[in-house]
């Protein structure tokens, strides 16, 4: 029983420290947005992927980086309207 509590407390610590790990109240939209932002940040961080995208789109690396940054603002479009209970 003590080990289960320890794992649960570690998971809570990770969820409070890193926003992308989610929690019980994470909506599908929030989870999807985090996944898209993580992917876009990874593309920007890996120089070879950025070069690949620049060649494939026939754009400069700076333009591709700018476009990726722009897509990070709302990667999945505007958030859905909240239902009032």
mmCIF file of C-alpha atoms in Angstrom:
data_model
loop_
_atom_site.group_PDB
_atom_site.id
_atom_site.type_symbol
_atom_site.label_atom_id
_atom_site.label_comp_id
_atom_site.label_asym_id
_atom_site.label_seq_id
_atom_site.Cartn_x
_atom_site.Cartn_y
_atom_site.Cartn_z
ATOM 1 C CA UNK A 1 0.000 0.000 0.000
ATOM 2 C CA UNK A 2 2.838 2.379 0.777
ATOM 3 C CA UNK A 3 4.329 1.909 -2.663
ATOM 4 C CA UNK A 4 1.039 2.755 -4.373
ATOM 5 C CA UNK A 5 0.785 5.994 -2.371
ATOM 6 C CA UNK A 6 4.371 6.858 -3.308
ATOM 7 C CA UNK A 7 3.672 6.361 -7.026
ATOM 8 C CA UNK A 8 0.499 8.447 -6.753
ATOM 9 C CA UNK A 9 2.325 11.302 -5.043
ATOM 10 C CA UNK A 10 5.075 11.197 -7.697
ATOM 11 C CA UNK A 11 2.452 11.405 -10.431
ATOM 12 C CA UNK A 12 0.798 14.390 -8.736
ATOM 13 C CA UNK A 13 4.196 16.079 -8.465
ATOM 14 C CA UNK A 14 4.857 15.570 -12.200
ATOM 15 C CA UNK A 15 1.418 16.877 -13.103
ATOM 16 C CA UNK A 16 1.921 20.021 -11.061
ATOM 17 C CA UNK A 17 5.438 20.598 -12.401
ATOM 18 C CA UNK A 18 4.886 19.941 -16.124
ATOM 19 C CA UNK A 19 1.754 21.272 -17.793
ATOM 20 C CA UNK A 20 1.777 18.736 -20.637
ATOM 21 C CA UNK A 21 1.392 15.661 -18.418
ATOM 22 C CA UNK A 22 -2.287 16.395 -17.866
ATOM 23 C CA UNK A 23 -4.512 15.586 -14.914
ATOM 24 C CA UNK A 24 -7.938 14.148 -14.250
ATOM 25 C CA UNK A 25 -9.739 17.313 -15.403
ATOM 26 C CA UNK A 26 -7.813 17.778 -18.665
ATOM 27 C CA UNK A 27 -10.180 18.146 -21.594
ATOM 28 C CA UNK A 28 -9.650 16.520 -24.953
ATOM 29 C CA UNK A 29 -8.980 19.934 -26.506
ATOM 30 C CA UNK A 30 -6.326 20.831 -23.897
ATOM 31 C CA UNK A 31 -4.601 17.469 -24.329
ATOM 32 C CA UNK A 32 -4.598 17.793 -28.120
ATOM 33 C CA UNK A 33 -3.277 21.360 -27.919
ATOM 34 C CA UNK A 34 -0.413 20.232 -25.667
ATOM 35 C CA UNK A 35 0.452 17.419 -28.094
ATOM 36 C CA UNK A 36 0.532 19.788 -31.070
ATOM 37 C CA UNK A 37 2.635 22.369 -29.223
ATOM 38 C CA UNK A 38 5.096 19.703 -28.097
ATOM 39 C CA UNK A 39 5.432 18.467 -31.664
ATOM 40 C CA UNK A 40 5.951 21.954 -33.063
ATOM 41 C CA UNK A 41 8.548 22.757 -30.398
ATOM 42 C CA UNK A 42 10.353 19.520 -31.199
ATOM 43 C CA UNK A 43 10.403 20.372 -34.908
ATOM 44 C CA UNK A 44 11.913 23.763 -34.123
ATOM 45 C CA UNK A 45 14.475 22.271 -31.760
ATOM 46 C CA UNK A 46 15.759 19.646 -34.175
ATOM 47 C CA UNK A 47 17.798 21.478 -36.780
ATOM 48 C CA UNK A 48 17.608 18.675 -39.349
ATOM 49 C CA UNK A 49 13.802 18.536 -39.189
ATOM 50 C CA UNK A 50 13.686 22.294 -39.699
ATOM 51 C CA UNK A 51 15.948 21.934 -42.749
ATOM 52 C CA UNK A 52 13.745 19.141 -44.111
ATOM 53 C CA UNK A 53 10.606 21.263 -43.769
ATOM 54 C CA UNK A 54 12.336 24.249 -45.372
ATOM 55 C CA UNK A 55 13.390 22.183 -48.386
ATOM 56 C CA UNK A 56 10.007 20.471 -48.703
ATOM 57 C CA UNK A 57 8.123 23.792 -48.573
ATOM 58 C CA UNK A 58 10.733 25.672 -50.633
ATOM 59 C CA UNK A 59 10.943 28.336 -47.923
ATOM 60 C CA UNK A 60 13.797 29.773 -45.890
ATOM 61 C CA UNK A 61 14.540 28.248 -42.487
ATOM 62 C CA UNK A 62 13.623 31.523 -40.789
ATOM 63 C CA UNK A 63 10.224 31.561 -42.544
ATOM 64 C CA UNK A 64 9.553 27.933 -41.530
ATOM 65 C CA UNK A 65 10.513 28.718 -37.923
ATOM 66 C CA UNK A 66 8.224 31.766 -37.967
ATOM 67 C CA UNK A 67 5.323 29.714 -39.359
ATOM 68 C CA UNK A 68 5.822 27.059 -36.668
ATOM 69 C CA UNK A 69 5.808 29.752 -33.977
ATOM 70 C CA UNK A 70 2.602 31.211 -35.408
ATOM 71 C CA UNK A 71 0.949 27.782 -35.374
ATOM 72 C CA UNK A 72 1.852 27.371 -31.694
ATOM 73 C CA UNK A 73 -0.582 30.133 -30.707
ATOM 74 C CA UNK A 74 -3.701 28.140 -31.544
ATOM 75 C CA UNK A 75 -2.569 24.824 -33.018
ATOM 76 C CA UNK A 76 -6.069 23.298 -32.952
ATOM 77 C CA UNK A 77 -8.095 26.416 -33.667
ATOM 78 C CA UNK A 78 -10.129 28.425 -31.182
ATOM 79 C CA UNK A 79 -11.167 26.620 -27.998
ATOM 80 C CA UNK A 80 -14.654 25.143 -27.889
ATOM 81 C CA UNK A 81 -17.289 27.004 -25.950
ATOM 82 C CA UNK A 82 -17.739 25.876 -22.360
ATOM 83 C CA UNK A 83 -21.067 24.361 -21.433
ATOM 84 C CA UNK A 84 -22.685 26.038 -18.468
ATOM 85 C CA UNK A 85 -24.148 23.667 -15.886
#
